[in-house]
Amino acid sequence: MSEARTLPDPNAVKAAILDKYPAKLARKRAASIVVNDPKLDQEIQSNVRTIPGIITQRGCTYAGCKGVVLGPTRDIINLVHGPIGCSFYAWLTRRNQTDPGADGDNFMPYCFSTDMQDDNIVFGGEKKLKAAIQEVYDIFHPKAIGVFSTCPVGLIGDDVHAVSREMKEKLGDCNVFGFSCEGYKGVSQSAGHHIANNQLFKHVVGNDDTPATGKYNINLLGEYNIGGDGFEIDRLFKACGINVVCTFSGNSDMEAFERSHTADLNLVMCHRSINYMAEMMETKYGIPWMKINFIGADATAKALRKVGEYFEDEELKAKIEAVIAAEMPAVKAVIDTIRPRTEGKLAMLFVGGSRAHHYQELFKELGMKTVSAGYEFGHRDDYEGRKVLPTIKVDADSRNIEQLKVEPDPERYRPRASEVKLEALQAQGLEVSEYRGMMSDMADQSLIVDDVSHWETEKLIASYKPDIFCAGIKEKYVVQKAGIPLKQLHSYDYGGPYAGFKGAVNFYRDIDKMIATVIWKKLRAPWLNHAGTRDGLRAEYVA
Ligand code: CFM
């Protein structure tokens, strides 16, 4: 076992980070860097514009809409209206997996684009878009075509919604709908999630009233089947006898979306990307939602038990207990062999809008400490919990995104659980419509940084010398050159699945290997062989 490390004073680290910035910028960034005290209600500035000149981890609104939420659905054609680069860089760069589906329609490996040119920008691109929709329909005859707006579309005023309506009518048997998800629409990909939720809700959810056939019918919201996570979760649901009507949107198809309003419970995995859908389905159809997390073995057991409690069914509860009892021994056995090597090691996580929180569970199971973490684009509720929702100020950037007015469906609203039942369950400790956020789960004095910048990353690494840093491909090589192993938590570095019990074991093993290797510390970056200004910084890392 490694000896306990003395950690730096987080207030001093924060001060050292801010010290480098001009005064105005330092003031602004100070509000996004919080020394955590889980007992206090601390506010963290988030979901605000990144300051130009700062190197951010963030992506764009189009990425959140087209790539994240719609990307994992196999039988919709995602047609990008824009220059080819926007499509090329979104082409299979996320590791969503899918079953082939009964009809074999799987368009995920394709890249569809209108390939806008100069004259489309000058004279308008609607004609080209119509032709592209017709062409893609003639070749593939898909059930649905989604049209995604890139930045120039908003700038020149092409109306993707009007074109989609017209083509839907013309084609007859194909659901065509558009997304105003121009990259600049919001401050990050988060705006794209909201836009995607809205359009799916408006154009797809509720289109097919065929009742769900299972005994316990649920939807899993905010699980995108990265690296096969969704497959592992589905395996567990199946073993417990729980029927998944639809997953939003890992391993999904249009039919499942259309029938998702027939489920009796929504489970929310990634709160950031899909809480809008959960709320809209509750209002319109009466389906309650619960936050769960399938990252971490204990978290997985807890999530399954929550489903059992919600349905208040002894048979289901017994089945769930049997599944947990069957799965846990293998998990514990691996933890027992690995934990002596990982105990006390330090982790940092700067990812997206939920994984920086969820993955702390797996590190906890290995006895590791998360000393610093943050989201790229989370909102205050993802950090501080939904209790702060009424106090979040709506700024110009959020006002930009349509807020659908949703009302109970006159025919199809059906309260799945009576107020009385929900209140009784809540009194027993079952949390419904609640997410407590990351901060209350993190240790006292851990450092929480929203929209971490490149400079801040360097400084955090130099100050804490973590044993592992979790982020994405943009950060990976810089961090490795600083002598620290980097685990990608977006694409999983082609590893995974990491969800559920089997996924947890995969993760423990990968982390064990990464932490054991000394290769990164032995590397010497080529620029260090030249007299240069970065030598001092490097010395800070390796000291
Ligand atoms: Fe939700 Fe995601 Fe994430 Fe996300 Fe993402 Fe992602 Fe992510 Mo990359 S929906 S917020 S926009 S869990 S693509 S599958 S890994 S940043 S932490």
Coordinates of C-alpha atoms and ligand atoms in Angstrom, one line a residue:
M1 CA 0.0 0.0 0.0
S2 CA 1.2 3.4 -0.8
E3 CA 1.7 6.0 1.9
A4 CA -0.8 8.8 2.2
R5 CA 0.3 11.8 0.1
T6 CA 0.3 15.3 1.4
L7 CA -1.9 17.3 -0.9
P8 CA -1.3 20.9 -1.8
D9 CA -3.5 23.6 -0.3
P10 CA -6.3 24.0 -2.9
N11 CA -6.7 27.7 -2.1
A12 CA -3.0 28.2 -2.9
V13 CA -3.4 26.2 -6.2
K14 CA -6.4 28.4 -7.1
A15 CA -4.4 31.5 -6.4
A16 CA -1.5 30.3 -8.4
I17 CA -3.8 29.6 -11.4
L18 CA -5.4 33.0 -11.2
D19 CA -2.2 34.8 -10.7
K20 CA -1.2 34.4 -14.3
Y21 CA -4.4 36.0 -15.7
P22 CA -5.1 39.7 -16.3
A23 CA -7.2 41.1 -13.4
K24 CA -10.6 41.1 -15.2
L25 CA -10.1 37.6 -16.4
A26 CA -8.9 36.4 -13.1
R27 CA -12.1 37.7 -11.5
K28 CA -14.2 35.9 -14.0
R29 CA -12.4 32.6 -13.7
A30 CA -12.4 32.8 -9.9
A31 CA -16.2 32.2 -9.9
S32 CA -15.7 28.9 -11.8
I33 CA -13.1 27.5 -9.5
V34 CA -14.4 26.3 -6.1
V35 CA -12.6 24.7 -3.2
N36 CA -15.3 22.2 -2.2
D37 CA -17.0 22.0 1.2
P38 CA -19.8 19.5 0.8
K39 CA -21.5 20.8 3.9
L40 CA -22.0 24.2 2.4
D41 CA -24.2 25.4 -0.4
Q42 CA -21.5 26.8 -2.7
E43 CA -22.2 28.4 -6.0
I44 CA -20.1 27.7 -9.0
Q45 CA -20.3 29.7 -12.2
S46 CA -21.0 27.5 -15.2
N47 CA -22.7 27.3 -18.6
V48 CA -21.3 30.7 -19.4
R49 CA -19.3 31.7 -22.5
T50 CA -15.6 30.7 -22.6
I51 CA -13.4 33.7 -22.7
P52 CA -11.8 34.1 -26.2
G53 CA -8.2 33.3 -26.1
I54 CA -8.6 30.6 -23.5
I55 CA -8.0 27.1 -24.7
T56 CA -11.2 25.2 -23.7
Q57 CA -12.1 21.5 -23.9
R58 CA -15.6 22.4 -25.1
G59 CA -17.3 21.5 -28.4
C60 CA -20.1 23.2 -30.2
T61 CA -23.9 23.1 -30.2
Y62 CA -24.0 21.1 -33.4
A63 CA -21.8 18.5 -31.8
G64 CA -24.1 18.1 -28.9
C65 CA -27.2 17.8 -31.1
K66 CA -26.0 15.8 -34.1
G67 CA -23.2 13.8 -32.6
V68 CA -24.3 13.1 -29.0
V69 CA -28.0 12.8 -29.0
L70 CA -29.0 11.7 -32.5
G71 CA -25.7 10.0 -33.5
P72 CA -26.4 6.7 -31.7
T73 CA -29.7 6.0 -33.5
R74 CA -29.1 3.5 -36.3
D75 CA -32.1 4.0 -38.6
I76 CA -32.3 7.7 -38.9
I77 CA -30.2 9.4 -41.6
N78 CA -28.4 12.3 -40.0
L79 CA -28.0 14.8 -42.9
V80 CA -25.7 17.7 -42.2
H81 CA -26.5 20.9 -44.0
G82 CA -23.1 22.6 -44.2
P83 CA -19.6 22.5 -45.4
I84 CA -18.0 19.1 -45.5
G85 CA -15.6 19.6 -42.6
C86 CA -18.5 19.7 -40.1
S87 CA -19.5 16.2 -41.3
F88 CA -16.1 14.8 -41.7
Y89 CA -15.1 15.6 -38.1
A90 CA -18.3 14.2 -36.7
W91 CA -18.0 11.0 -38.8
L92 CA -17.7 8.0 -36.5
T93 CA -15.6 10.0 -34.1
R94 CA -17.7 8.8 -31.1
R95 CA -17.7 5.2 -30.3
N96 CA -21.4 4.4 -30.3
Q97 CA -22.2 0.8 -30.8
T98 CA -25.4 -0.7 -32.1
D99 CA -27.2 -3.9 -32.8
P100 CA -27.9 -4.4 -36.5
G101 CA -31.7 -4.2 -35.9
A102 CA -34.4 -6.4 -37.4
D103 CA -34.5 -4.6 -40.7
G104 CA -30.7 -4.2 -41.0
D105 CA -31.0 -0.4 -41.4
N106 CA -27.9 1.0 -39.9
F107 CA -26.7 4.3 -41.2
M108 CA -24.3 5.1 -38.4
P109 CA -21.2 4.3 -40.3
Y110 CA -22.1 6.7 -43.1
C111 CA -21.4 10.4 -43.4
F112 CA -24.2 12.5 -45.0
S113 CA -23.6 16.1 -46.0
T114 CA -24.9 18.7 -48.4
D115 CA -21.3 19.8 -48.9
M116 CA -22.1 23.6 -49.1
Q117 CA -19.9 25.6 -51.5
D118 CA -19.3 29.3 -52.0
D119 CA -22.3 29.8 -54.3
N120 CA -24.6 28.1 -51.7
I121 CA -23.4 30.5 -49.1
V122 CA -24.0 33.5 -51.4
F123 CA -27.2 32.5 -53.1
G124 CA -28.7 30.1 -50.5
G125 CA -28.5 26.4 -49.9
E126 CA -32.1 25.3 -49.7
K127 CA -32.3 23.9 -53.2
K128 CA -29.2 21.8 -52.6
L129 CA -30.7 20.6 -49.3
K130 CA -33.9 19.5 -51.0
A131 CA -31.9 17.6 -53.6
A132 CA -29.8 16.0 -51.0
I133 CA -32.9 14.8 -49.0
Q134 CA -34.4 13.4 -52.2
E135 CA -31.1 11.7 -53.1
V136 CA -30.6 10.1 -49.7
Y137 CA -34.3 9.0 -49.7
D138 CA -34.0 7.4 -53.2
I139 CA -30.9 5.5 -52.2
F140 CA -31.8 4.3 -48.7
H141 CA -35.5 4.7 -48.2
P142 CA -35.0 5.5 -44.5
K143 CA -37.8 5.8 -41.9
A144 CA -36.5 9.2 -40.9
I145 CA -34.1 12.0 -42.0
G146 CA -32.8 14.6 -39.6
V147 CA -31.4 17.8 -41.0
F148 CA -28.7 19.5 -38.9
S149 CA -27.8 23.1 -39.3
T150 CA -24.2 24.1 -39.2
C151 CA -23.0 27.7 -38.5
P152 CA -23.3 29.1 -42.1
V153 CA -27.0 27.9 -42.3
G154 CA -28.0 30.3 -39.5
L155 CA -25.9 33.1 -40.9
I156 CA -27.4 33.0 -44.4
G157 CA -30.9 32.1 -43.2
D158 CA -31.7 28.8 -44.9
D159 CA -34.9 27.5 -43.4
V160 CA -34.2 23.8 -42.7
H161 CA -37.6 23.4 -41.0
A162 CA -39.6 24.6 -44.0
V163 CA -37.5 22.4 -46.3
S164 CA -38.0 19.4 -44.0
R165 CA -41.8 20.0 -43.8
E166 CA -42.0 20.2 -47.6
M167 CA -39.9 17.1 -48.2
K168 CA -41.8 15.1 -45.5
E169 CA -45.0 15.9 -47.3
K170 CA -43.5 15.1 -50.7
L171 CA -41.9 11.8 -49.6
G172 CA -45.0 10.6 -47.7
D173 CA -43.5 7.7 -45.8
C174 CA -40.4 9.3 -44.3
N175 CA -40.3 11.5 -41.2
V176 CA -38.2 14.5 -42.1
F177 CA -37.4 17.1 -39.4
G178 CA -34.8 19.8 -38.9
F179 CA -32.6 21.1 -36.1
S180 CA -31.5 24.7 -35.6
C181 CA -28.3 23.5 -33.9
E182 CA -25.8 25.9 -35.5
G183 CA -22.5 25.6 -33.7
Y184 CA -22.7 29.1 -32.3
K185 CA -26.2 28.7 -30.9
G186 CA -25.1 28.2 -27.3
V187 CA -21.9 28.4 -25.2
S188 CA -21.2 24.7 -25.7
Q189 CA -22.6 21.3 -26.9
S190 CA -25.1 21.6 -24.0
A191 CA -27.4 23.8 -26.1
G192 CA -27.3 21.1 -28.7
H193 CA -28.7 18.5 -26.3
H194 CA -31.6 20.7 -25.5
I195 CA -32.4 21.4 -29.2
A196 CA -32.1 17.6 -29.9
N197 CA -34.5 16.8 -27.0
N198 CA -37.0 19.4 -28.3
Q199 CA -37.1 18.1 -31.8
L200 CA -37.3 14.4 -30.9
F201 CA -40.1 15.3 -28.5
K202 CA -42.0 17.3 -31.1
H203 CA -41.5 15.1 -34.1
V204 CA -41.0 11.5 -32.9
V205 CA -42.0 10.7 -29.3
G206 CA -45.7 9.6 -29.1
N207 CA -46.1 8.7 -32.8
D208 CA -46.9 5.1 -32.0
D209 CA -49.3 4.1 -29.2
T210 CA -48.7 0.4 -29.3
P211 CA -48.6 -0.5 -25.6
A212 CA -45.4 -1.7 -24.0
T213 CA -45.5 -5.5 -23.4
G214 CA -43.3 -6.1 -20.4
K215 CA -44.3 -6.3 -16.8
Y216 CA -42.0 -3.5 -15.8
N217 CA -41.6 -1.0 -18.6
I218 CA -38.9 1.6 -18.4
N219 CA -36.9 4.0 -20.6
L220 CA -33.3 4.6 -20.1
L221 CA -32.5 8.3 -20.8
G222 CA -29.0 9.7 -21.4
E223 CA -27.1 6.4 -22.1
Y224 CA -25.4 6.5 -25.5
N225 CA -23.8 3.0 -25.7
I226 CA -20.3 4.3 -25.9
G227 CA -17.9 1.3 -26.0
G228 CA -20.9 -1.0 -25.5
D229 CA -22.0 0.4 -22.0
G230 CA -25.6 0.1 -23.1
F231 CA -25.2 -3.6 -24.0
E232 CA -24.0 -4.4 -20.5
I233 CA -26.8 -2.4 -18.9
D234 CA -29.4 -4.1 -21.1
R235 CA -28.0 -7.5 -20.1
L236 CA -28.7 -6.6 -16.5
F237 CA -32.2 -5.3 -17.1
K238 CA -33.0 -8.5 -19.0
A239 CA -31.7 -10.6 -16.2
C240 CA -33.9 -8.8 -13.8
G241 CA -37.0 -9.0 -16.0
I242 CA -37.1 -5.3 -16.7
N243 CA -38.3 -4.3 -20.2
V244 CA -36.5 -1.4 -21.8
V245 CA -39.0 0.3 -24.1
C246 CA -36.4 2.8 -25.4
T247 CA -32.9 4.0 -24.6
F248 CA -32.2 7.7 -25.5
S249 CA -30.3 7.1 -27.5
G250 CA -27.8 4.3 -27.4
N251 CA -28.5 1.3 -29.5
S252 CA -31.9 2.8 -30.4
D253 CA -34.2 3.0 -33.4
M254 CA -37.0 5.3 -34.5
E255 CA -39.7 2.9 -33.5
A256 CA -38.5 2.8 -29.9
F257 CA -38.5 6.6 -29.7
E258 CA -42.0 6.6 -31.1
R259 CA -43.3 4.3 -28.4
S260 CA -41.2 5.6 -25.5
H261 CA -44.3 7.4 -24.0
T262 CA -45.8 4.0 -23.2
A263 CA -43.2 3.3 -20.5
D264 CA -44.0 3.5 -16.8
L265 CA -40.7 5.0 -15.5
N266 CA -37.8 7.0 -16.9
L267 CA -34.3 6.4 -15.6
V268 CA -32.0 9.3 -16.2
M269 CA -28.3 8.4 -16.6
C270 CA -26.8 11.6 -18.0
H271 CA -28.8 14.3 -16.4
R272 CA -27.1 17.1 -18.4
S273 CA -28.0 15.9 -21.9
I274 CA -31.5 14.6 -21.4
N275 CA -33.2 16.1 -18.3
Y276 CA -35.4 18.1 -20.7
M277 CA -36.9 14.9 -22.2
A278 CA -37.5 13.5 -18.7
E279 CA -39.4 16.6 -17.7
M280 CA -41.4 16.9 -20.9
M281 CA -42.5 13.3 -20.8
E282 CA -43.5 13.7 -17.2
T283 CA -45.6 16.7 -18.0
K284 CA -47.2 15.4 -21.1
Y285 CA -47.6 11.7 -20.4
G286 CA -47.3 11.4 -16.6
I287 CA -44.1 9.3 -16.5
P288 CA -42.0 10.0 -13.4
W289 CA -38.2 10.0 -13.6
M290 CA -35.4 9.0 -11.3
K291 CA -31.7 9.7 -11.6
I292 CA -29.5 6.6 -11.6
N293 CA -25.9 5.8 -12.4
F294 CA -24.6 2.6 -13.9
I295 CA -20.9 3.5 -13.6
G296 CA -19.5 1.7 -10.6
A297 CA -20.5 -1.7 -9.2
D298 CA -22.1 -0.3 -6.1
A299 CA -23.8 2.4 -8.1
T300 CA -25.2 -0.3 -10.5
A301 CA -26.6 -2.3 -7.6
K302 CA -28.2 0.8 -6.2
A303 CA -29.7 1.8 -9.5
L304 CA -31.3 -1.6 -10.0
R305 CA -32.6 -1.6 -6.4
K306 CA -34.2 1.8 -7.1
V307 CA -36.2 0.3 -9.9
G308 CA -37.4 -2.5 -7.6
E309 CA -38.5 0.0 -5.0
Y310 CA -40.3 2.1 -7.5
F311 CA -42.4 -0.8 -8.8
E312 CA -42.9 -2.0 -5.2
D313 CA -42.9 -5.6 -6.4
E314 CA -41.5 -8.3 -4.2
E315 CA -40.9 -10.7 -7.2
L316 CA -38.9 -8.0 -9.0
K317 CA -37.0 -7.0 -5.9
A318 CA -36.0 -10.7 -5.3
K319 CA -34.9 -11.0 -8.9
I320 CA -32.8 -7.9 -8.6
E321 CA -31.2 -9.2 -5.4
A322 CA -30.4 -12.5 -7.1
V323 CA -28.7 -10.7 -10.0
I324 CA -26.6 -8.5 -7.7
A325 CA -25.7 -11.5 -5.6
A326 CA -24.6 -13.4 -8.7
E327 CA -22.5 -10.6 -10.2
M328 CA -20.8 -9.1 -7.1
P329 CA -18.4 -11.8 -6.1
A330 CA -16.5 -11.6 -9.4
V331 CA -16.3 -7.8 -9.0
K332 CA -15.1 -8.0 -5.4
A333 CA -12.5 -10.6 -6.3
V334 CA -10.9 -8.3 -8.8
I335 CA -11.1 -5.3 -6.5
D336 CA -9.3 -7.3 -3.8
T337 CA -6.4 -8.1 -6.1
I338 CA -6.1 -4.6 -7.6
R339 CA -6.8 -2.3 -4.7
P340 CA -3.5 -2.8 -2.9
R341 CA -1.9 -1.2 -5.9
T342 CA -4.4 1.6 -6.4
E343 CA -5.2 2.6 -2.8
G344 CA -4.5 6.2 -2.1
K345 CA -3.6 7.1 -5.7
L346 CA -4.9 10.4 -7.0
A347 CA -7.3 11.0 -9.9
M348 CA -8.5 14.0 -11.8
L349 CA -11.5 14.1 -14.1
F350 CA -12.4 16.8 -16.5
V351 CA -15.1 15.5 -18.8
G352 CA -18.4 16.5 -20.4
G353 CA -21.4 17.0 -18.2
S354 CA -21.8 13.9 -16.2
R355 CA -18.9 11.5 -16.4
A356 CA -16.7 13.7 -14.3
H357 CA -19.1 12.8 -11.6
H358 CA -20.1 9.2 -12.4
Y359 CA -16.6 7.9 -12.8
Q360 CA -15.6 9.0 -9.3
E361 CA -17.5 6.0 -8.2
L362 CA -15.2 3.6 -9.9
F363 CA -12.1 5.3 -8.5
K364 CA -13.7 5.2 -5.0
E365 CA -14.1 1.4 -5.4
L366 CA -10.3 1.2 -6.1
G367 CA -9.6 3.3 -3.0
M368 CA -8.5 6.2 -5.2
K369 CA -9.0 9.9 -4.4
T370 CA -10.5 12.4 -6.8
V371 CA -8.6 15.6 -5.9
S372 CA -9.9 17.7 -8.7
A373 CA -12.8 17.5 -11.2
G374 CA -15.0 19.5 -13.4
Y375 CA -17.4 19.5 -16.3
E376 CA -16.8 21.0 -19.7
F377 CA -20.3 22.3 -20.1
G378 CA -22.4 21.2 -17.0
H379 CA -24.8 23.7 -15.5
R380 CA -25.1 24.7 -11.9
D381 CA -27.6 21.9 -11.2
D382 CA -25.1 19.3 -12.3
Y383 CA -22.7 20.6 -9.7
E384 CA -24.9 21.9 -7.0
G385 CA -28.0 19.8 -7.5
R386 CA -31.5 20.6 -8.8
K387 CA -32.4 22.6 -5.8
V388 CA -30.6 25.6 -7.4
L389 CA -32.7 25.4 -10.5
P390 CA -35.1 28.2 -9.5
T391 CA -32.2 30.5 -8.8
I392 CA -30.3 30.1 -12.1
K393 CA -30.4 33.3 -14.0
V394 CA -31.5 32.9 -17.6
D395 CA -29.0 34.8 -19.7
A396 CA -29.0 35.9 -23.3
D397 CA -27.3 32.6 -24.4
S398 CA -29.9 30.3 -22.8
R399 CA -32.8 32.5 -23.9
N400 CA -31.6 31.7 -27.4
I401 CA -32.8 28.1 -27.1
E402 CA -36.4 27.3 -27.5
Q403 CA -38.2 26.3 -24.3
L404 CA -41.1 24.1 -25.4
K405 CA -44.5 24.7 -23.8
V406 CA -45.6 21.3 -22.8
E407 CA -49.0 20.4 -21.4
P408 CA -50.7 17.2 -20.3
D409 CA -51.9 15.3 -23.3
P410 CA -55.7 15.3 -23.1
E411 CA -56.0 11.6 -24.1
R412 CA -52.7 10.0 -23.3
Y413 CA -51.7 11.6 -20.0
R414 CA -51.8 8.8 -17.5
P415 CA -50.2 9.2 -14.0
R416 CA -48.1 6.1 -13.6
A417 CA -47.8 6.5 -9.9
S418 CA -50.2 8.4 -7.7
E419 CA -49.0 11.4 -5.8
V420 CA -49.6 9.4 -2.7
K421 CA -47.4 6.6 -3.8
L422 CA -44.6 8.9 -4.9
E423 CA -44.8 10.8 -1.6
A424 CA -44.7 7.5 0.4
L425 CA -41.7 6.3 -1.7
Q426 CA -39.9 9.5 -1.2
A427 CA -40.6 9.4 2.5
Q428 CA -38.8 6.0 2.5
G429 CA -35.8 7.6 0.9
L430 CA -36.4 6.9 -2.8
E431 CA -35.5 10.1 -4.7
V432 CA -37.8 11.0 -7.6
S433 CA -37.2 13.9 -10.0
E434 CA -34.0 14.7 -8.1
Y435 CA -30.3 15.0 -8.9
R436 CA -27.9 16.2 -6.2
G437 CA -25.0 17.0 -8.4
M438 CA -21.3 16.4 -8.1
M439 CA -20.3 18.7 -5.3
S440 CA -22.1 17.0 -2.5
D441 CA -20.4 13.7 -3.4
M442 CA -16.9 15.1 -3.5
A443 CA -14.4 15.3 -0.7
D444 CA -13.9 18.4 1.4
Q445 CA -11.1 20.6 0.0
S446 CA -11.2 19.0 -3.5
L447 CA -10.9 21.5 -6.2
I448 CA -13.8 21.9 -8.7
V449 CA -13.1 23.7 -11.9
D450 CA -15.8 24.4 -14.6
D451 CA -14.7 24.6 -18.2
V452 CA -11.1 24.0 -17.3
S453 CA -8.6 25.7 -19.6
H454 CA -5.3 24.4 -20.9
W455 CA -3.3 26.6 -18.6
E456 CA -5.4 25.5 -15.6
T457 CA -4.8 21.9 -16.6
E458 CA -1.1 22.3 -16.6
K459 CA -1.1 24.1 -13.3
L460 CA -3.3 21.4 -11.7
I461 CA -1.1 18.7 -12.9
A462 CA 2.1 20.4 -11.7
S463 CA 0.5 21.1 -8.3
Y464 CA -1.0 17.7 -7.5
K465 CA 1.0 15.3 -9.7
P466 CA -2.0 13.0 -10.1
D467 CA -1.5 9.3 -10.9
I468 CA -4.1 9.5 -13.6
F469 CA -5.9 12.3 -15.5
C470 CA -9.2 11.6 -17.2
A471 CA -10.3 13.7 -20.1
G472 CA -10.4 13.4 -23.9
I473 CA -8.4 13.2 -27.0
K474 CA -7.6 17.0 -27.2
E475 CA -6.0 16.8 -23.7
K476 CA -4.4 13.4 -24.0
Y477 CA -1.0 14.0 -25.5
V478 CA -0.2 17.2 -23.6
V479 CA -1.0 15.4 -20.3
Q480 CA 1.1 12.4 -21.3
K481 CA 4.0 14.6 -22.2
A482 CA 3.8 16.0 -18.7
G483 CA 4.5 12.5 -17.5
I484 CA 0.9 11.6 -16.4
P485 CA -1.2 8.7 -17.9
L486 CA -4.4 10.0 -19.5
K487 CA -7.5 7.9 -19.6
Q488 CA -10.0 9.0 -22.2
L489 CA -13.5 9.0 -20.7
H490 CA -15.3 10.0 -23.9
S491 CA -14.2 7.3 -26.3
Y492 CA -12.7 5.0 -23.6
D493 CA -9.5 4.8 -25.7
Y494 CA -11.2 1.9 -27.5
G495 CA -11.6 0.0 -24.2
G496 CA -14.8 -0.6 -22.3
P497 CA -17.6 -1.2 -21.7
Y498 CA -17.2 0.4 -18.3
A499 CA -20.9 0.4 -17.2
G500 CA -22.5 -2.2 -15.0
F501 CA -20.7 -5.0 -13.2
K502 CA -18.7 -6.4 -16.0
G503 CA -17.8 -2.9 -17.1
A504 CA -16.5 -2.0 -13.6
V505 CA -14.1 -5.0 -13.8
N506 CA -12.9 -3.8 -17.2
F507 CA -12.3 -0.4 -15.8
Y508 CA -10.4 -1.6 -12.7
R509 CA -8.1 -3.6 -14.9
D510 CA -7.4 -0.8 -17.3
I511 CA -6.7 1.7 -14.5
D512 CA -4.4 -0.8 -12.7
K513 CA -2.3 -1.2 -15.8
M514 CA -2.2 2.6 -16.6
I515 CA -1.1 3.5 -13.0
A516 CA 1.5 0.8 -12.9
T517 CA 3.3 1.9 -16.0
V518 CA 6.2 4.3 -15.6
I519 CA 6.7 4.9 -19.3
W520 CA 5.3 8.5 -19.3
K521 CA 7.7 9.6 -16.7
K522 CA 10.6 8.2 -18.7
L523 CA 9.7 10.1 -21.8
R524 CA 11.5 13.2 -22.7
A525 CA 9.6 15.6 -25.0
P526 CA 11.7 16.5 -28.0
W527 CA 11.4 20.2 -27.4
L528 CA 13.3 19.8 -24.1
N529 CA 16.4 19.1 -26.1
H530 CA 16.4 22.7 -27.3
A531 CA 17.0 25.7 -25.0
G532 CA 13.4 26.8 -24.6
T533 CA 11.0 28.4 -22.3
R534 CA 9.0 25.3 -21.4
D535 CA 11.9 23.7 -19.5
G536 CA 10.9 25.3 -16.3
L537 CA 7.4 24.1 -16.6
R538 CA 8.5 20.5 -17.3
A539 CA 10.7 20.6 -14.3
E540 CA 7.7 21.4 -12.2
Y541 CA 5.9 18.3 -13.4
V542 CA 8.7 15.8 -12.9
A543 CA 10.1 17.2 -9.7
Ligands
CFM1 FE1 -23.8 13.1 -21.1 FE2 -22.5 11.7 -22.7 FE3 -21.4 13.2 -20.8 FE4 -22.6 14.4 -22.9 FE5 -20.3 14.4 -24.4 FE6 -20.2 11.7 -24.2 FE7 -19.2 13.2 -22.3 MO1 -18.0 13.1 -24.7 S1 -24.1 13.0 -23.3 S2 -22.6 14.9 -20.8 S3 -22.0 15.7 -24.6 S4 -22.5 11.4 -20.6 S5 -19.9 13.0 -25.9 S6 -21.7 10.1 -24.1 S7 -18.4 11.4 -23.2 S8 -18.6 15.0 -23.3 S9 -19.4 13.3 -20.1

